[in-house]
Coordinates of C-alpha atoms in Angstrom, one line a residue:
M1 CA 183.5 56.2 152.9
R2 CA 183.9 52.4 153.3
R3 CA 184.1 50.4 150.2
I4 CA 184.2 46.6 149.9
K5 CA 186.9 45.2 147.6
Y6 CA 185.9 41.9 146.0
K7 CA 186.9 40.1 142.9
E8 CA 184.8 39.5 139.8
V9 CA 183.7 36.0 139.2
R10 CA 186.0 34.1 137.0
R11 CA 184.6 31.2 135.1
V12 CA 186.8 28.1 135.6
Q13 CA 186.1 24.9 133.8
P14 CA 184.9 22.0 136.0
N15 CA 187.7 19.9 137.5
Y16 CA 190.2 22.6 136.4
F17 CA 192.6 23.6 139.2
E18 CA 193.4 27.3 139.2
Y19 CA 193.7 29.7 142.1
T20 CA 191.5 32.7 141.2
G21 CA 192.4 35.0 144.1
I22 CA 194.8 37.9 144.4
Y23 CA 197.1 36.7 147.2
T24 CA 199.7 35.0 145.1
T25 CA 202.8 36.1 147.0
E26 CA 201.7 35.0 150.5
P27 CA 203.8 32.2 152.1
V28 CA 201.9 28.9 152.1
E29 CA 201.9 27.3 155.5
M30 CA 200.1 24.4 157.2
Q31 CA 199.3 24.1 160.8
L32 CA 198.1 20.9 162.5
F33 CA 196.3 20.4 165.8
V34 CA 195.8 16.9 167.2
Y35 CA 193.8 16.8 170.4
D36 CA 191.4 15.0 172.6
D37 CA 190.2 15.5 176.2
S38 CA 193.5 14.4 177.7
G39 CA 195.9 16.5 175.7
Y40 CA 196.9 18.1 172.4
E41 CA 199.8 18.4 170.0
E42 CA 200.5 21.4 167.7
Y43 CA 202.6 21.2 164.6
K44 CA 203.6 24.5 162.9
N45 CA 204.8 24.7 159.3
V46 CA 203.9 21.0 159.1
K47 CA 204.6 19.1 155.9
L48 CA 202.2 16.8 154.1
D49 CA 204.1 13.7 155.1
R50 CA 203.6 14.5 158.8
V51 CA 199.9 15.0 158.2
K52 CA 199.7 11.7 156.5
K53 CA 201.5 10.0 159.4
E54 CA 199.1 11.5 162.0
L55 CA 196.1 10.4 160.0
E56 CA 197.4 6.9 159.7
D57 CA 198.5 6.5 163.3
P58 CA 196.2 3.9 164.9
L59 CA 196.9 5.3 168.4
Q60 CA 195.3 8.6 167.3
A61 CA 192.4 7.2 165.3
N62 CA 189.9 8.8 167.6
D63 CA 191.7 12.1 168.1
V64 CA 190.4 15.3 166.4
K65 CA 192.8 16.6 163.7
W66 CA 192.5 20.2 162.6
L67 CA 194.6 21.1 159.6
N68 CA 194.7 24.8 158.8
V69 CA 196.1 25.8 155.4
H70 CA 197.2 29.4 154.9
G71 CA 197.6 30.3 151.2
L72 CA 196.0 28.7 148.2
H73 CA 198.3 29.7 145.3
D74 CA 200.3 26.6 145.7
V75 CA 197.9 24.5 143.6
D76 CA 200.0 21.3 143.7
L77 CA 199.9 21.4 147.5
I78 CA 196.1 21.8 147.6
K79 CA 195.7 19.0 145.1
N80 CA 197.9 16.8 147.2
V81 CA 195.8 17.6 150.3
G82 CA 192.8 16.6 148.3
D83 CA 194.4 13.3 147.2
L84 CA 195.4 12.5 150.8
L85 CA 191.8 12.9 152.0
G86 CA 190.3 11.2 148.9
L87 CA 188.4 14.3 147.8
D88 CA 186.5 14.6 144.5
N89 CA 188.2 17.0 142.0
F90 CA 185.3 19.4 142.0
I91 CA 185.7 20.1 145.7
V92 CA 189.4 20.9 145.2
S93 CA 188.4 23.1 142.3
D94 CA 185.9 24.9 144.5
V95 CA 188.5 25.5 147.2
L96 CA 190.8 27.2 144.7
N97 CA 188.1 29.2 142.9
V98 CA 187.6 31.8 145.5
S99 CA 185.3 34.0 143.4
R100 CA 182.3 31.6 143.8
R101 CA 179.4 32.4 146.1
T102 CA 179.0 30.9 149.5
K103 CA 178.0 27.2 149.3
M104 CA 177.7 23.9 151.1
D105 CA 178.0 20.4 149.7
E106 CA 176.9 17.2 151.5
L107 CA 178.5 14.0 150.2
D108 CA 178.5 10.5 151.7
E109 CA 181.6 11.1 153.9
V110 CA 182.4 14.7 153.4
L111 CA 180.8 18.0 154.4
F112 CA 182.2 21.0 152.5
F113 CA 181.7 24.7 153.3
S114 CA 182.8 27.7 151.3
I115 CA 182.1 31.0 153.1
K116 CA 183.0 34.6 152.5
S117 CA 184.7 36.4 155.4
V118 CA 184.7 40.1 155.8
L119 CA 186.8 42.2 158.1
Q120 CA 187.8 45.9 158.0
K121 CA 191.5 46.5 157.7
D122 CA 193.2 48.2 160.6
E123 CA 193.4 52.0 160.1
S124 CA 191.7 51.8 156.8
D125 CA 188.2 52.2 155.3
V126 CA 188.6 49.3 152.9
I127 CA 186.8 46.1 153.9
R128 CA 188.7 42.9 153.0
V129 CA 186.7 40.0 151.5
E130 CA 188.3 36.5 151.6
Q131 CA 187.0 33.0 151.0
I132 CA 187.5 30.4 153.7
S133 CA 186.7 26.8 153.0
F134 CA 186.0 24.1 155.5
L135 CA 186.1 20.3 154.9
L136 CA 184.8 17.9 157.4
K137 CA 185.6 14.2 157.1
D138 CA 185.9 11.4 159.7
N139 CA 187.9 12.9 162.6
I140 CA 189.7 15.6 160.6
L141 CA 188.7 19.2 159.8
V142 CA 190.6 21.1 157.1
S143 CA 190.3 24.9 156.8
F144 CA 191.6 26.7 153.8
Q145 CA 192.4 30.4 154.0
E146 CA 193.7 32.7 151.3
K147 CA 196.2 34.3 153.6
K148 CA 197.4 34.1 157.2
S149 CA 195.0 35.9 159.5
E150 CA 193.9 36.1 163.1
F151 CA 190.3 34.8 162.7
F152 CA 190.9 31.6 164.7
T153 CA 193.5 32.7 167.3
H154 CA 191.1 32.5 170.2
I155 CA 190.0 29.0 169.2
R156 CA 193.6 27.8 169.2
E157 CA 194.0 29.2 172.7
R158 CA 190.9 27.4 173.8
I159 CA 192.4 24.1 172.5
K160 CA 195.7 24.8 174.2
T161 CA 194.3 25.8 177.6
H162 CA 191.4 23.3 177.5
S163 CA 189.0 26.1 177.9
G164 CA 185.3 25.2 177.4
I165 CA 184.2 22.0 175.8
V166 CA 186.1 22.1 172.6
R167 CA 188.5 19.2 173.5
K168 CA 185.6 17.1 174.7
K169 CA 183.8 17.4 171.4
K170 CA 184.4 16.1 167.9
N171 CA 185.4 18.0 164.8
D172 CA 181.8 19.0 164.0
Y173 CA 181.9 21.2 167.1
L174 CA 185.2 22.6 166.0
L175 CA 183.5 23.5 162.7
Y176 CA 180.8 25.3 164.6
L177 CA 183.4 27.4 166.4
L178 CA 185.2 28.3 163.2
L179 CA 182.0 29.3 161.5
D180 CA 181.0 31.3 164.5
A181 CA 184.3 33.2 164.4
V182 CA 183.8 34.0 160.7
M183 CA 180.2 35.2 161.4
E184 CA 181.4 37.5 164.2
N185 CA 183.3 39.4 161.6
F186 CA 180.0 40.1 159.8
F187 CA 178.7 41.6 163.1
I188 CA 181.7 43.8 163.4
T189 CA 181.5 45.0 159.8
I190 CA 177.7 45.7 160.0
E191 CA 178.2 47.6 163.3
N192 CA 180.6 49.9 161.4
Y193 CA 178.0 50.2 158.7
E194 CA 175.4 51.4 161.2
N195 CA 177.5 54.4 162.0
A196 CA 178.0 55.1 158.3
V197 CA 174.3 54.9 157.6
E198 CA 173.5 57.2 160.5
N199 CA 176.0 59.8 159.1
L200 CA 174.4 59.5 155.7
L201 CA 171.0 60.1 157.1
V202 CA 172.3 63.4 158.6
E203 CA 174.1 64.3 155.4
A204 CA 171.0 63.7 153.4
K205 CA 169.2 66.4 155.4
N206 CA 172.0 68.9 155.4
N207 CA 174.1 68.4 152.3
H208 CA 172.6 69.0 148.9
R209 CA 175.7 67.9 146.9
S210 CA 175.5 64.9 144.6
I211 CA 178.3 63.2 146.5
V212 CA 175.9 62.3 149.2
L213 CA 173.7 60.3 146.8
E214 CA 176.9 58.6 145.4
N215 CA 177.9 57.5 148.9
I216 CA 174.4 56.2 149.6
E217 CA 174.5 54.1 146.5
R218 CA 177.9 52.8 147.3
E219 CA 176.9 51.7 150.8
R220 CA 173.8 50.1 149.3
E221 CA 175.9 48.1 146.9
N222 CA 178.2 46.9 149.7
L223 CA 175.4 45.9 151.9
N224 CA 173.8 43.9 149.1
F225 CA 177.1 42.1 148.6
L226 CA 177.1 41.2 152.3
K227 CA 173.6 39.9 151.9
R228 CA 174.5 37.8 149.0
A229 CA 177.2 36.2 151.1
I230 CA 175.0 35.5 154.1
V231 CA 171.8 34.2 152.3
P232 CA 173.3 30.9 151.1
L233 CA 175.0 30.4 154.4
R234 CA 171.7 30.8 156.1
D235 CA 170.2 28.2 153.9
A236 CA 173.1 25.8 154.5
L237 CA 172.8 26.3 158.3
F238 CA 169.1 25.6 158.1
I239 CA 169.9 22.2 156.7
L240 CA 172.4 21.5 159.3
K241 CA 170.3 22.6 162.3
S242 CA 167.3 20.6 161.1
G243 CA 168.8 17.5 162.7
R244 CA 168.9 15.1 159.7
E245 CA 171.3 12.7 161.5
D246 CA 170.2 9.8 159.3
E247 CA 171.5 11.6 156.2
L248 CA 174.6 13.2 157.7
A249 CA 176.6 10.8 159.8
L250 CA 179.4 13.3 160.4
M251 CA 177.2 15.3 162.7
E252 CA 176.5 14.4 166.3
K253 CA 172.9 14.8 167.4
S254 CA 174.0 16.9 170.5
N255 CA 175.7 19.5 168.2
Y256 CA 172.7 20.4 166.1
A257 CA 171.7 22.9 168.7
F258 CA 175.0 24.8 168.1
F259 CA 174.3 25.1 164.4
E260 CA 170.8 26.3 165.2
R261 CA 172.5 29.2 167.1
L262 CA 174.5 29.9 163.9
H263 CA 171.3 29.9 161.9
Q264 CA 169.8 32.4 164.3
K265 CA 172.9 34.6 164.0
S266 CA 172.6 34.5 160.2
L267 CA 169.0 35.7 160.6
E268 CA 170.1 38.5 162.9
I269 CA 172.7 39.6 160.4
L270 CA 170.2 39.5 157.5
E271 CA 167.6 41.5 159.6
Q272 CA 170.2 44.1 160.4
I273 CA 171.3 44.3 156.8
D274 CA 167.7 44.7 155.7
Y275 CA 167.2 47.4 158.3
D276 CA 170.3 49.3 157.1
L277 CA 169.2 49.0 153.5
K278 CA 165.8 50.5 154.4
S279 CA 167.6 53.2 156.3
L280 CA 169.7 53.9 153.1
E281 CA 166.5 54.0 151.1
S282 CA 165.1 56.5 153.6
A283 CA 168.3 58.6 153.3
S284 CA 167.9 58.5 149.5
N285 CA 164.2 59.6 149.8
I286 CA 165.2 62.3 152.3
F287 CA 167.9 63.6 149.9
F288 CA 165.5 63.8 147.0
S289 CA 162.8 65.4 149.2
M290 CA 165.3 68.0 150.5
Q291 CA 166.4 68.6 146.9
S292 CA 162.8 69.1 145.8
Q293 CA 162.1 71.3 148.8
R294 CA 165.2 73.4 148.1
M295 CA 164.2 73.7 144.5
N296 CA 160.7 74.7 145.4
Q297 CA 162.1 77.3 147.8
I298 CA 164.3 78.7 145.1
M299 CA 161.4 78.8 142.6
K300 CA 159.2 80.5 145.2
T301 CA 161.8 83.1 145.9
L302 CA 162.3 83.8 142.2
T303 CA 158.5 83.9 141.6
I304 CA 158.1 86.5 144.4
F305 CA 160.8 88.7 142.9
S306 CA 159.2 88.3 139.5
V307 CA 155.8 89.3 140.8
I308 CA 157.2 92.3 142.6
F309 CA 159.0 93.5 139.5
M310 CA 156.0 92.9 137.2
P311 CA 154.1 96.1 138.2
L312 CA 157.4 98.1 138.3
T313 CA 158.2 96.9 134.8
F314 CA 154.7 97.9 133.7
I315 CA 155.1 101.4 135.1
V316 CA 158.5 101.8 133.6
G317 CA 157.2 100.5 130.2
V318 CA 154.3 103.0 130.2
Y319 CA 156.6 106.0 130.9
G320 CA 159.1 104.7 128.5
M321 CA 156.7 105.3 125.6
N322 CA 157.6 108.2 123.3
F323 CA 154.2 109.8 122.9
E324 CA 154.4 113.5 122.8
N325 CA 151.1 114.2 124.7
M326 CA 151.7 112.4 128.0
P327 CA 150.5 114.6 130.8
E328 CA 153.1 113.5 133.3
L329 CA 156.0 114.4 131.0
K330 CA 155.7 118.1 131.7
S331 CA 155.2 117.7 135.5
E332 CA 158.1 119.2 137.5
N333 CA 157.8 116.4 140.3
G334 CA 156.6 113.6 138.0
Y335 CA 159.8 111.7 138.3
F336 CA 159.7 111.6 142.1
I337 CA 156.0 110.9 142.1
V338 CA 156.5 107.8 139.9
L339 CA 159.4 106.6 142.1
G340 CA 157.2 107.0 145.1
V341 CA 154.4 105.1 143.5
M342 CA 156.8 102.3 142.6
F343 CA 158.2 102.3 146.1
L344 CA 154.8 102.1 147.7
T345 CA 153.8 99.3 145.3
V346 CA 156.8 97.2 146.4
I347 CA 156.1 97.8 150.1
G348 CA 152.5 97.0 149.6
M349 CA 153.2 93.7 147.8
V350 CA 155.8 92.6 150.3
Y351 CA 153.4 93.4 153.2
Y352 CA 150.7 91.4 151.5
F353 CA 153.0 88.4 150.8
R354 CA 154.1 88.4 154.5
R355 CA 150.5 88.5 155.6
K356 CA 149.8 85.4 153.5
H357 CA 153.0 83.7 154.9
W358 CA 154.3 83.1 151.3
F359 CA 157.8 83.8 152.5

């Protein structure tokens, strides 16, 4: 049975820099893309000095810069990235504190996203939960990942091959593509859950063991966790797709439609999660109904046996009395006659019960 692994929320003091995740041995790497409609440059394992040089290059002032950071346990590096971009301390703290819920902050010159990403591990039933943070400022987009993954490989290929309109757009469109890639992981995960829910519905009808109920509750807990991750993202996307260009200068008016699509996707995910939760509730009700029906069947069977044996017990009790003047005691065939009466009594009661369809 699938089980989501996620970390308990750790309370970190405001403006206190501490990585709260579990990936403390992953190598920390930075990758930088600089592109426009005419070309692109890719820097692997880039150092912060190089990033600073690209940001300050006047010839590339209008180019889009995408800095992708893999690994967050190097706190000093994350702080230096924050200092380079002139970020407030609480944003840097939120990047490092990966146990917080999904959130979005709008500041004067910065748009900050913190989103949960889920994806089932290969050849495993354990679903991985990671936090990915996005920071949009001027012409640069910074993405912070806890570990190296393949979430955005197809986006890198689109930049390299000039596929689509990504190199014709600014960094807000790139943010849309990155968020869309993360949300696709939710669809993949929920699709796997649909198969699990269908199997539980079948098990609830055919399996009376308590493990079925435990599995139902476990799946319900996992789906509720997914819902808690999506609801604040839905609210944030609703703000972005509303088209408040006068309040958020980082967004181009033409790109609001893309974030509206993301908002619709978040609604689809929530609808599917709610449907699966209702299906699990139905499975739970079916399980209890089947248990109750099974118990009623057992009680009916026991009751029928009890009723059949009641007259037999009465007859045996009568002839078990030790009175001396009982007429049947001296009968040569009395024993066989009583057995015959008992046998006919059983046959008669069984026939009557069958006529009444009691079993």
